[in-house]
CSV table of C-alpha atoms in Angstrom, one decimal:
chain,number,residue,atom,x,y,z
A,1,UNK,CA,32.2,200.3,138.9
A,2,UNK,CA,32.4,198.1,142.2
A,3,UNK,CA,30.6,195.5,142.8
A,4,UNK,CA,29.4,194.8,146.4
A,5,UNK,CA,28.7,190.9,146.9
A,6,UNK,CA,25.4,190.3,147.8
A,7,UNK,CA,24.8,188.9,151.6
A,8,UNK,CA,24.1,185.5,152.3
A,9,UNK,CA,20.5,184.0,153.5
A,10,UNK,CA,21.1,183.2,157.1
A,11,UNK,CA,25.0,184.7,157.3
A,12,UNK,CA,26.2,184.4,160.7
A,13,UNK,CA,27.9,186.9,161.8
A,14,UNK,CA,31.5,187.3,163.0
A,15,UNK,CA,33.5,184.5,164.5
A,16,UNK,CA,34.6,185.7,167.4
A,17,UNK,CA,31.1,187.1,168.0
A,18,UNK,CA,29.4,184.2,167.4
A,19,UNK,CA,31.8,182.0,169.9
A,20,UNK,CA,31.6,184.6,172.4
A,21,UNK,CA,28.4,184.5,172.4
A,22,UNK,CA,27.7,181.1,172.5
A,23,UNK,CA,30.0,180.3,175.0
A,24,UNK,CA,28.7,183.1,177.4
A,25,UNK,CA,25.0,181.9,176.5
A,26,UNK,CA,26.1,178.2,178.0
A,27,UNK,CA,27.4,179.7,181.0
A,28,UNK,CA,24.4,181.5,181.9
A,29,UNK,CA,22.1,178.8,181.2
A,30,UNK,CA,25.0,177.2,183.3
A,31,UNK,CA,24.8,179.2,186.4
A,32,UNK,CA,20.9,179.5,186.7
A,33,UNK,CA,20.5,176.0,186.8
A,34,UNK,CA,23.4,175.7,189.4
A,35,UNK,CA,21.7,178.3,191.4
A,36,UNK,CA,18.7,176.8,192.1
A,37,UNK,CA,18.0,174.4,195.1
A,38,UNK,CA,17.5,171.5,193.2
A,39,UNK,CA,21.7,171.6,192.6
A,40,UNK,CA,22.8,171.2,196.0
A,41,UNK,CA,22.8,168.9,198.0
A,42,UNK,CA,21.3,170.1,201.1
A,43,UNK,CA,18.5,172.3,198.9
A,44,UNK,CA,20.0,175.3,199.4
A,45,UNK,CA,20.0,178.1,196.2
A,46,UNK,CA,23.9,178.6,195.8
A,47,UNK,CA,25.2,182.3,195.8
A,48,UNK,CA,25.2,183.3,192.3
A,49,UNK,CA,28.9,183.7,192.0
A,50,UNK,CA,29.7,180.0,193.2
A,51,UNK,CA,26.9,178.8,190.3
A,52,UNK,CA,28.9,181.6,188.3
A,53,UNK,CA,32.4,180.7,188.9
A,54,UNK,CA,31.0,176.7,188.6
A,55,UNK,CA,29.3,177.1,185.4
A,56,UNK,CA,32.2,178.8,183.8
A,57,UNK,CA,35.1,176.2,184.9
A,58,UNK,CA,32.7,173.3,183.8
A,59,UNK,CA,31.8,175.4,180.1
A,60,UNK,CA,35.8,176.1,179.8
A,61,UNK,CA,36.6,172.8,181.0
A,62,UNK,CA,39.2,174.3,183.3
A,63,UNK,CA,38.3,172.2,186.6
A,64,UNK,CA,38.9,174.9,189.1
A,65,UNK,CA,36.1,175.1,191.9
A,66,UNK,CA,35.5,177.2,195.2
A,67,UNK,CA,32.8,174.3,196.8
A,68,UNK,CA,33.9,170.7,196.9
A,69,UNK,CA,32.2,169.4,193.6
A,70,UNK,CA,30.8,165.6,195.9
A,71,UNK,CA,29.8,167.4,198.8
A,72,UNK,CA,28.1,170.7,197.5
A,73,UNK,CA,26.2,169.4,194.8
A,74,UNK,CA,23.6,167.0,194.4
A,75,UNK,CA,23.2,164.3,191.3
A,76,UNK,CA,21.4,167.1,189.3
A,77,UNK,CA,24.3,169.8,189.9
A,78,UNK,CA,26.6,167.1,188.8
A,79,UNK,CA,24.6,165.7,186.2
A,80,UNK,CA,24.8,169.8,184.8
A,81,UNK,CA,28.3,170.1,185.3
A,82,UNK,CA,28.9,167.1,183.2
A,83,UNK,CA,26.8,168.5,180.3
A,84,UNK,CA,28.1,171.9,180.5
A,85,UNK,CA,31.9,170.1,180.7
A,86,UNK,CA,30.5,168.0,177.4
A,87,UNK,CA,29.2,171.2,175.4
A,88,UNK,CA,31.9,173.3,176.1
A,89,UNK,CA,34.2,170.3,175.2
A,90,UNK,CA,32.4,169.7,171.7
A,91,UNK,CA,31.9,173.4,170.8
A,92,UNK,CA,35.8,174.1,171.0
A,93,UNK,CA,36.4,170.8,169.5
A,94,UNK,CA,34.2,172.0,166.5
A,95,UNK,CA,35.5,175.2,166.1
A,96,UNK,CA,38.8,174.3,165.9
A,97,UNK,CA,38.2,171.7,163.7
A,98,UNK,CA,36.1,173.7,161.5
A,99,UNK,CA,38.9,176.3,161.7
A,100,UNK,CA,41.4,174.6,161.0
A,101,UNK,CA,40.2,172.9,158.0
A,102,UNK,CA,38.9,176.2,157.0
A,103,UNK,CA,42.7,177.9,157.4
A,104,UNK,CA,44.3,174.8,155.4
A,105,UNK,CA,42.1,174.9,152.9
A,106,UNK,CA,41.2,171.7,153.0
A,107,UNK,CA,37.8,170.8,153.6
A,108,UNK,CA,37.1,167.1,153.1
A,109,UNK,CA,38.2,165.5,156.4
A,110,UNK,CA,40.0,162.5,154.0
A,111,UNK,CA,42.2,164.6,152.6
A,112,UNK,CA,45.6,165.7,154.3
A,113,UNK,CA,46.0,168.5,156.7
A,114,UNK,CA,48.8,170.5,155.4
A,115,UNK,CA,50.4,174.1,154.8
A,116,UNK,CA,50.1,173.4,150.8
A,117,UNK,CA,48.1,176.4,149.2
A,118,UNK,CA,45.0,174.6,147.9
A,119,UNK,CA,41.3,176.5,147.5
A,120,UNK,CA,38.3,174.9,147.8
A,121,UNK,CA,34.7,175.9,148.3
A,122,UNK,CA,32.8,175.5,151.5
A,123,UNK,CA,29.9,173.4,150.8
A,124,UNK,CA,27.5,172.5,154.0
A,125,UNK,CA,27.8,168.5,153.6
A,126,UNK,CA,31.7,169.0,154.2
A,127,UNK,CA,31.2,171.0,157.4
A,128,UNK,CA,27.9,168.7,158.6
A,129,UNK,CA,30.9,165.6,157.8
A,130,UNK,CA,33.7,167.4,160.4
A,131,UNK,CA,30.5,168.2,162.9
A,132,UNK,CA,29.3,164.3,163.0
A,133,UNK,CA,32.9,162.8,162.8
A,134,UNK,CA,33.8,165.0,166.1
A,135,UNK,CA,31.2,164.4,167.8
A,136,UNK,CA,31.2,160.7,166.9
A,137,UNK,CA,35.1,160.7,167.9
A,138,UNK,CA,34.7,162.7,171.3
A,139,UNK,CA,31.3,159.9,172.0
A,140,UNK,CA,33.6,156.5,171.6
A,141,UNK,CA,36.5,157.7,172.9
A,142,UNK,CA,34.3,158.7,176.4
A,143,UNK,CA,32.6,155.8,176.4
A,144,UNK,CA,35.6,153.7,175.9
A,145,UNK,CA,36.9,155.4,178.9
A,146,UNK,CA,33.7,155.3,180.9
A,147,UNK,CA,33.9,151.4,180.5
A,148,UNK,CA,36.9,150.6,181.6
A,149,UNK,CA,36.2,153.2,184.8
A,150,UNK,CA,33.2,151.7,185.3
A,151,UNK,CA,34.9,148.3,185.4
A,152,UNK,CA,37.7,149.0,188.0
A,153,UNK,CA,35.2,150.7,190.1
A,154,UNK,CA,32.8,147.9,190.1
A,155,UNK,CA,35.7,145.1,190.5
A,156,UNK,CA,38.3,146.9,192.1
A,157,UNK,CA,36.3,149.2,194.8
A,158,UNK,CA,33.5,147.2,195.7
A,159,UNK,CA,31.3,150.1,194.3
A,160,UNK,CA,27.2,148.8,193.2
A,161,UNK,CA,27.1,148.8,189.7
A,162,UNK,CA,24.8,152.0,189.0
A,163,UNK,CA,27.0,154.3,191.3
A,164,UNK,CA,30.0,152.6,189.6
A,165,UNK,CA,28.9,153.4,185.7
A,166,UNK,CA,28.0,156.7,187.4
A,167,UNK,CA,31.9,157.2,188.3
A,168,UNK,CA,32.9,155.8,185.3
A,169,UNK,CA,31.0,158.5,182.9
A,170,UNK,CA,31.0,161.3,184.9
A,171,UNK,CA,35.1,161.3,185.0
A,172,UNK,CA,35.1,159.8,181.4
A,173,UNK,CA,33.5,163.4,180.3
A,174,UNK,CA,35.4,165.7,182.5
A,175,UNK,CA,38.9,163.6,181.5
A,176,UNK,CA,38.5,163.2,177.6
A,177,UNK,CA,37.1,166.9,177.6
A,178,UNK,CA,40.2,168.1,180.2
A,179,UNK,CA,38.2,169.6,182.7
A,180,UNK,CA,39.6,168.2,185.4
A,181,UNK,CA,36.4,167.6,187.5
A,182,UNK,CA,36.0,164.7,190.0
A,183,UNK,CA,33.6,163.2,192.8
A,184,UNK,CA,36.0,163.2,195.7
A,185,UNK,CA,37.4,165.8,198.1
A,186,UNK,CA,40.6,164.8,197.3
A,187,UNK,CA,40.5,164.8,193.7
A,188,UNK,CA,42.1,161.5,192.4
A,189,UNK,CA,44.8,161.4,195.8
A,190,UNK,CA,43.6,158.1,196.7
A,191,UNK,CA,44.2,156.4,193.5
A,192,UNK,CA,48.0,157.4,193.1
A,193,UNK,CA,49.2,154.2,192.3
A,194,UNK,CA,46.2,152.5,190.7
A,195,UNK,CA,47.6,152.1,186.6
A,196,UNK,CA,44.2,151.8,185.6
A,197,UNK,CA,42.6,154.5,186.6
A,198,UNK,CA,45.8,156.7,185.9
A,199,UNK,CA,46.7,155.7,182.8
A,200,UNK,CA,43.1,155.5,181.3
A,201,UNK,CA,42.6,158.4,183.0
A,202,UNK,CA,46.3,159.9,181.2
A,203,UNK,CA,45.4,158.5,178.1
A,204,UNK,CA,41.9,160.3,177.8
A,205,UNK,CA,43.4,163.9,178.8
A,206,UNK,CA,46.4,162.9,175.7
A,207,UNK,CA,44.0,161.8,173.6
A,208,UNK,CA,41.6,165.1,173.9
A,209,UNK,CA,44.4,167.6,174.1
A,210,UNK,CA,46.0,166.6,171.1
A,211,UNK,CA,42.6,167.9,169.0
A,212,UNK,CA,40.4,165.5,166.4
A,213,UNK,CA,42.5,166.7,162.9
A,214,UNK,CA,45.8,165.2,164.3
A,215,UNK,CA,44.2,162.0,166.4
A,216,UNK,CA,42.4,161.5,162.3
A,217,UNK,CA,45.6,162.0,160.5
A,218,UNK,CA,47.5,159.7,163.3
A,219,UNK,CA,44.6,156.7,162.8
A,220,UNK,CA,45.1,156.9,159.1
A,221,UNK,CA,48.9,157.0,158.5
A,222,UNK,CA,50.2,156.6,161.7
A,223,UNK,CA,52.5,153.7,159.6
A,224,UNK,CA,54.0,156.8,157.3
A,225,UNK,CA,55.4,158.9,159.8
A,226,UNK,CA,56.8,161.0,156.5
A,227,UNK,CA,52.9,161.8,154.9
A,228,UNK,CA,52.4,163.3,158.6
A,229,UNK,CA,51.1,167.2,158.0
A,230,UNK,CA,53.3,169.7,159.7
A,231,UNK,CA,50.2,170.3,162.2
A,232,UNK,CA,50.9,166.4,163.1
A,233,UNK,CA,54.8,166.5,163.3
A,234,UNK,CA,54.7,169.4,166.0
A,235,UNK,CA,51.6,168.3,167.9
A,236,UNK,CA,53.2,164.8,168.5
A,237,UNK,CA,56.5,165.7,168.5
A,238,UNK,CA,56.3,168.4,171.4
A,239,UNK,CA,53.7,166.2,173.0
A,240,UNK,CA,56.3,163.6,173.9
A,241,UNK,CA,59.1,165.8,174.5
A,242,UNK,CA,56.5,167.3,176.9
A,243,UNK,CA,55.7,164.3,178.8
A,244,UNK,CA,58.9,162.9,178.9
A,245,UNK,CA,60.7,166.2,180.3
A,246,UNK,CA,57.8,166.6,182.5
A,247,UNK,CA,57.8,162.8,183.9
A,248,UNK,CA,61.6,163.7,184.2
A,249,UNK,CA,61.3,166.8,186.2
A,250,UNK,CA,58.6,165.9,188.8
A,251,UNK,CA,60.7,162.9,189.5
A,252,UNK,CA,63.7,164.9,190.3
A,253,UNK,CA,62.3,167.4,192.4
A,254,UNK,CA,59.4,165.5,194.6
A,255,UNK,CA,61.2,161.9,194.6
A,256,UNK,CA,61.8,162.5,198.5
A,257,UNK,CA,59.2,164.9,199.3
A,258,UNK,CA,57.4,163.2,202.2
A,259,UNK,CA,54.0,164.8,201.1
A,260,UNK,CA,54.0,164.0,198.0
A,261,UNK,CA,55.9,161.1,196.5
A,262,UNK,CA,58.2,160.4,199.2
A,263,UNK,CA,56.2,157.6,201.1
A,264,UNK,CA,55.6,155.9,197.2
A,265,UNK,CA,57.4,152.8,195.7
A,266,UNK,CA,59.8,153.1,192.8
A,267,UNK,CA,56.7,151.8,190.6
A,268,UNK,CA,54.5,154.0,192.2
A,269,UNK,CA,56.6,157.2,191.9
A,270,UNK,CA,57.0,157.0,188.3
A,271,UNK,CA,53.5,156.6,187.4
A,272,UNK,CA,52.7,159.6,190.1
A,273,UNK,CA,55.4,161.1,188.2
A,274,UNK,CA,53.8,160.5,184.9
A,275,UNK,CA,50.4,161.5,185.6
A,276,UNK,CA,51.5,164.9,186.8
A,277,UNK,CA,53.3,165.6,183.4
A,278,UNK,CA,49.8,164.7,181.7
A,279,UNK,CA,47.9,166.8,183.7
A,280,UNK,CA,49.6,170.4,183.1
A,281,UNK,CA,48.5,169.9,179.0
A,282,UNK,CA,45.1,170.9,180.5
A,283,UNK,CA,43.7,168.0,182.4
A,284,UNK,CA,43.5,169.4,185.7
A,285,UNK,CA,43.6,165.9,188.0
A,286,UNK,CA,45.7,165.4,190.7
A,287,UNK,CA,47.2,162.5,192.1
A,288,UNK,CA,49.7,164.5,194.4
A,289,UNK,CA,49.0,167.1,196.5
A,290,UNK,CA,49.6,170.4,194.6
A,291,UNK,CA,49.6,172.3,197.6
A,292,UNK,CA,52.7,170.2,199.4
A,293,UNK,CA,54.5,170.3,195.8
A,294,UNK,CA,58.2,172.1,196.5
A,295,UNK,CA,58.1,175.4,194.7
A,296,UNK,CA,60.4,173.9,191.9
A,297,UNK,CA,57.6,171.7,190.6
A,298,UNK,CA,55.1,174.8,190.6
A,299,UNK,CA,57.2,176.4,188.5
A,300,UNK,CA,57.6,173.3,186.0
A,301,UNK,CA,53.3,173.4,186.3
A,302,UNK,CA,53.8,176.8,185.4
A,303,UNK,CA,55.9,176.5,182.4
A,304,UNK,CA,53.7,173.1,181.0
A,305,UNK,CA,50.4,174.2,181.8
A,306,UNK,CA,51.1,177.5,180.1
A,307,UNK,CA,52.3,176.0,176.7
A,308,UNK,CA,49.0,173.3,177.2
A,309,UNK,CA,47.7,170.7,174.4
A,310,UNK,CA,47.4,170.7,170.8
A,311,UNK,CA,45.7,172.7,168.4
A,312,UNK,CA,42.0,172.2,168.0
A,313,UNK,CA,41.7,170.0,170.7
A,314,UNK,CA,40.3,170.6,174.6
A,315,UNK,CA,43.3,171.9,176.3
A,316,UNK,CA,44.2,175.4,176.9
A,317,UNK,CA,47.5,177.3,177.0
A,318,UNK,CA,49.4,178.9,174.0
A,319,UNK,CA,49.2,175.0,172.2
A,320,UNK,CA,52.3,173.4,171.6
A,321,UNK,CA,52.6,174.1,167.8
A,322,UNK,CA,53.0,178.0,169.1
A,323,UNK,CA,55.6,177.0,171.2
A,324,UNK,CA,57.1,174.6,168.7
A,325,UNK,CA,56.8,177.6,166.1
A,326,UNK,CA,58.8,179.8,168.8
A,327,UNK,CA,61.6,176.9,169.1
A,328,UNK,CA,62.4,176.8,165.3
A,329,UNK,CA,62.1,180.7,164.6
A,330,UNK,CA,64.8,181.1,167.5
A,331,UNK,CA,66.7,178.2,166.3
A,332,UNK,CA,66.3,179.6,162.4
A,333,UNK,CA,67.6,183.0,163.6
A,334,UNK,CA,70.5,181.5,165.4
A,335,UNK,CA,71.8,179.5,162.5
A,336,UNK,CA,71.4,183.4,160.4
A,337,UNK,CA,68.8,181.8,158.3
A,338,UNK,CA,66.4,184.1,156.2
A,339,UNK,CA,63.4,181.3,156.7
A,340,UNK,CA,62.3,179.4,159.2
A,341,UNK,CA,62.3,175.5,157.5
A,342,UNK,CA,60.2,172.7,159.7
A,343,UNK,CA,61.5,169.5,157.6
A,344,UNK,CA,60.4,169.9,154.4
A,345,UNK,CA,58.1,172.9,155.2
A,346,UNK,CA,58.4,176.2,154.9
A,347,UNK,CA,56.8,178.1,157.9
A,348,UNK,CA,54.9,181.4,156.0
A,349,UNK,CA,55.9,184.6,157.7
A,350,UNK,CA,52.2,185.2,158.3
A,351,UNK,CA,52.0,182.3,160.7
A,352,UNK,CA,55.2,183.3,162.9
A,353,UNK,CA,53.6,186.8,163.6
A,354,UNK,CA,50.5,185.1,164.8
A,355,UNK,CA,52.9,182.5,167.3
A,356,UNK,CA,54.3,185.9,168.3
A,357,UNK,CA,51.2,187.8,168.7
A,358,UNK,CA,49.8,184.8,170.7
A,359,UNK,CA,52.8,184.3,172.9
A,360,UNK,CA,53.2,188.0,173.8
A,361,UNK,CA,49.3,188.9,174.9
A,362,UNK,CA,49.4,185.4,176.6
A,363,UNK,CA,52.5,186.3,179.1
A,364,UNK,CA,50.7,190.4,179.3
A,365,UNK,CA,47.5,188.6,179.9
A,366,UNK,CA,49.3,186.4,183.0
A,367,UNK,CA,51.4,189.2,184.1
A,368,UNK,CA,49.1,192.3,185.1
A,369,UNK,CA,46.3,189.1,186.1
A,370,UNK,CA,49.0,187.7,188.6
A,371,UNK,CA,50.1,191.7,189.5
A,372,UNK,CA,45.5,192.4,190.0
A,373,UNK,CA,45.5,189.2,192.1
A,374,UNK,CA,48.4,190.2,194.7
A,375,UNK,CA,46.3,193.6,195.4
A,376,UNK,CA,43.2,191.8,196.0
A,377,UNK,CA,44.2,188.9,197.5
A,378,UNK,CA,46.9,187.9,200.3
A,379,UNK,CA,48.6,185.1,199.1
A,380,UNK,CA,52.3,184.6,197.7
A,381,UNK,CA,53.1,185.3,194.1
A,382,UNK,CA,54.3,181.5,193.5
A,383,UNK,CA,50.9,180.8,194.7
A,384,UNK,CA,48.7,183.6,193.1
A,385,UNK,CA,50.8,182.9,189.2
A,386,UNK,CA,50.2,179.3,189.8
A,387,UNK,CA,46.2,180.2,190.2
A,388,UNK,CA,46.6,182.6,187.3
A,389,UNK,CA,48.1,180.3,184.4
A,390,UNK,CA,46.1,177.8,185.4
A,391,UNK,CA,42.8,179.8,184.9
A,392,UNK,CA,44.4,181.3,181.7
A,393,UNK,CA,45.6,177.8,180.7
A,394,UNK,CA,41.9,176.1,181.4
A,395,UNK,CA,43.5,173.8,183.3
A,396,UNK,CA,42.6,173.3,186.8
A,397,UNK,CA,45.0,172.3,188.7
A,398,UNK,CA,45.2,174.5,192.1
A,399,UNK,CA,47.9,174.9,195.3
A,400,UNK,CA,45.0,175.0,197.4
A,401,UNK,CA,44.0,178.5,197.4
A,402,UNK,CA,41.0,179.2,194.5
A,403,UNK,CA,38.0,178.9,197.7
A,404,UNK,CA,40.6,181.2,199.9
A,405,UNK,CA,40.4,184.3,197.4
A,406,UNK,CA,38.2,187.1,197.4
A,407,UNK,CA,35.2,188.2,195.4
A,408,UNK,CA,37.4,190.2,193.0
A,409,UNK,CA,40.0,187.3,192.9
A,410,UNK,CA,36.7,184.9,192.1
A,411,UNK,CA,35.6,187.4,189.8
A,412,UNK,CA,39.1,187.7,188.2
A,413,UNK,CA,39.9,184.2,187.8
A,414,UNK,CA,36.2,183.2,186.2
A,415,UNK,CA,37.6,186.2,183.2
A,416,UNK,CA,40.7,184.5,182.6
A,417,UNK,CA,39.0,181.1,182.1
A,418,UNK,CA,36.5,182.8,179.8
A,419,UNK,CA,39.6,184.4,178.3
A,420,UNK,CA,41.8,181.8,177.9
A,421,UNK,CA,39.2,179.1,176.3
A,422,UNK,CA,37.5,181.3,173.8
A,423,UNK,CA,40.5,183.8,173.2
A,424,UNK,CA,43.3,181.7,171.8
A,425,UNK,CA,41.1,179.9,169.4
A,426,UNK,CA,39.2,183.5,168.0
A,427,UNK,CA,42.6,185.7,167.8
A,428,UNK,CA,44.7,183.2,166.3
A,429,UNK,CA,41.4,181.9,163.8
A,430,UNK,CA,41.1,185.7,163.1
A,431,UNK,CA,44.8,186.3,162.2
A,432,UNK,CA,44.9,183.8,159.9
A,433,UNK,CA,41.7,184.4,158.2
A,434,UNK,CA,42.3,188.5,157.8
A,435,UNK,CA,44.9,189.1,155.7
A,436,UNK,CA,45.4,192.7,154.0
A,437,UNK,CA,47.3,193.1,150.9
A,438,UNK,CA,49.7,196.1,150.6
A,439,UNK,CA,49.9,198.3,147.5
A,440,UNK,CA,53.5,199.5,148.3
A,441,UNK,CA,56.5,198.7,150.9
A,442,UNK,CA,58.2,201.5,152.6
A,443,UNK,CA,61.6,202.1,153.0
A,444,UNK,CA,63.6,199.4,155.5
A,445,UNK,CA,65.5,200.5,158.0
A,446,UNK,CA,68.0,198.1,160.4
A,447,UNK,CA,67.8,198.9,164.0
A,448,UNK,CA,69.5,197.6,167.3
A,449,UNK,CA,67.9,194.6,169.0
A,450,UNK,CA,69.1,193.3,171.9
């Protein structure tokens, strides 16, 4: 006789459902607020794809805008970007959290994330623990940020105090969250070779990319490098190796570019440099102009933005510990081994099918996105792929061309961001969770690869 288990009072139902949903509920909310005459700046209701396309970068924290975010929108529009920007930043933070707790099995947020097989039960004062710690987290880290804006605005600029602490918040949110939104035409051009803007600024967009599990983990052992869970070892490895490669690159190929670094100090071109190799993990500022980049450093934005941040943090892309994953199963295959080892660890086959899965339906995703964008809109491929990770990635960062394309481009590019914030975590959450047990194994058969 079989059981059936008896449902839940108040069961929610399915994850992917339920962030769908609430994600799409914040961007309508979003875009009729954005819509109305009270969020512009001269009074005007804005067309309801501008309010759409607005409302959805802001809830993705993506950055990517068709109006110029200063100009276009009053203190209220701005005031609702920021909070869209803070609750889309929070819910994914959650959710990942929450998920990846849930997928280690470990749900007390003082014990260590690891792979060990461990089963506990989900009890609600564990889960309200992850939501006030992350939300705690994400509040002190932004308004650490917003005070030291706030300061070098006030000192540095001249700016009155109010409209400095203004500054200071408004970019605190959008950087910690990797949004990538900021209160000047130019983006953050005109502070190219201020440290403490850039750096704070930098270490904000890190800080949020590399998700609340690992920044925890980091703060509590960050003196035993050897207790680190594999989660940690990946995120912080591949983060540096990242930067540094990044840093590296721009420096070689825009060092005498007249429109971009060319006209800079030694100083000033490294930490230009620097602040360009942050930004592809998802953060979407600009110090450069990504328009007048040679198409050598596109394609290094291409290849960073698409790999993004860490795990259950604010940035987009694949994550790193999917393309760390990749690196050691190729590396593992080479060297003819029958597992793929990560120091001590032991990386379950399950887990590489899902850095696989992930991968592949991110480049399909990109590639027929980038091939829809060239029939609808008239601009080179560099240009249009750039446009397309970037949306895909939630990052932001633009050659110049997102107000140039058309409705169906517009259209386009507000799915990908929906796509690529809400997508990554729900597949690779739901591979992990489902798992289906076999009865039998069929005969194997070796075929020709390659």
């Amino acid at each position: 006789m079989t059981r059936h288990r008896p449902a839940l009072p108040g069961r929610i139902g399915h994850p992917a459902v339920v962030i769908a949903t609430g994600f799409g509920t914040a961007v309508l909310i979003g875009t009729l607020l954005l819509a109305t005459p009270l969020a512009t700046a001269e009074g005007e209701a804005t067309h309801w794809l501008t309010a759409l396309f607005t409302a959805t970068s802001a809830v993705c924290v993506t950055g990517l805008v068709v109006v110029d975010t200063e100009t276009h929108w009053s203190v209220f529009g701005e005031v609702v970007i920021a909070l869209l920007i803070q609750a889309g930043g929070l819910g994914i933070m959650t959710l990942a959290t929450l998920a990846t707790v849930i997928i280690s099995g470990r749900l007390g947020l003082r014990a260590r994330l690891s792979a060990q097989l461990e089963t506990k039960s989900v009890v609600a004062a564990d889960l309200r623990q992850v939501l006030r710690r992350v939300v705690l987290f994400s509040l002190v880290c932004e308004a650490a940020v917003a005070a030291v804006l706030t300061g070098r605005f006030f000192l540095g600029y001249g700016e009155p105090f109010g409209r400095a602490a203004y500054l200071g918040a408004f970019h605190a949110v959008s950087a910690f969250n990797n949004a990538g939104f900021a209160l000047w035409p130019d983006n953050l051009m005109r502070f190219v070779t201020d440290p403490w803007i850039c750096l704070t600024i930098a270490l904000a967009v890190v800080v949020g990319g590399l998700g609340f599990p690992v920044v925890f983990e980091l703060l509590r052992t960050w003196r035993r490098p050897r207790r680190w869970s594999l989660l940690t070892r990946i995120t912080v490895g591949l983060t540096l190796v990242l930067l540094g490669g990044g840093t590296l690159a721009f420096l070689m190929t825009e060092w005498r570019n007249p429109a971009t670094m060319g006209a800079l100090d030694d100083s000033g071109k490294l930490l230009a440099a620097f602040f360009t190799a942050v930004m592809p993990r998802s953060g979407g500022f600009n110090t450069l102009d990504i328009g007048q980049m040679n198409p050598s450093s596109w394609l290094v934005t291409d290849v960073l933005m698409f790999i993004g941040g860490g795990s259950a943090g604010t940035a987009g892309g694949i994550k790193v510990t999917t393309f760390g994953f990749l690196l050691f199963m190729v590396w593992s295959e080479l060297r003819g081994e029958n597992h793929v080892n990560i120091g001590h660890r032991r990386l379950p086959s399950a887990t590489q099918r899902q850095a696989l899965s992930i991968s592949l339906l991110g480049v399909a995703l990109v590639t027929v996105s980038t091939w829809i964008m060239l029939i609808v809109t008239p601009h080179s491929l560099d240009q249009v792929m750039f446009e397309v990770i970037s949306a895909f990635s939630t990052n932001g960062l633009s050659t110049g061309i997102t107000a140039d394309t058309t409705l169906a481009g517009h259209v386009l590019l507000s799915l990908l961001m929906f796509i690529g914030r809400i997508g990554p975590l729900t597949l690779g959450s739901a591979l992990a969770l489902k798992q289906r047990i076999r009865r039998y194994e069929l005969p194997e058969e070796r075929v020709i690869v390659g």
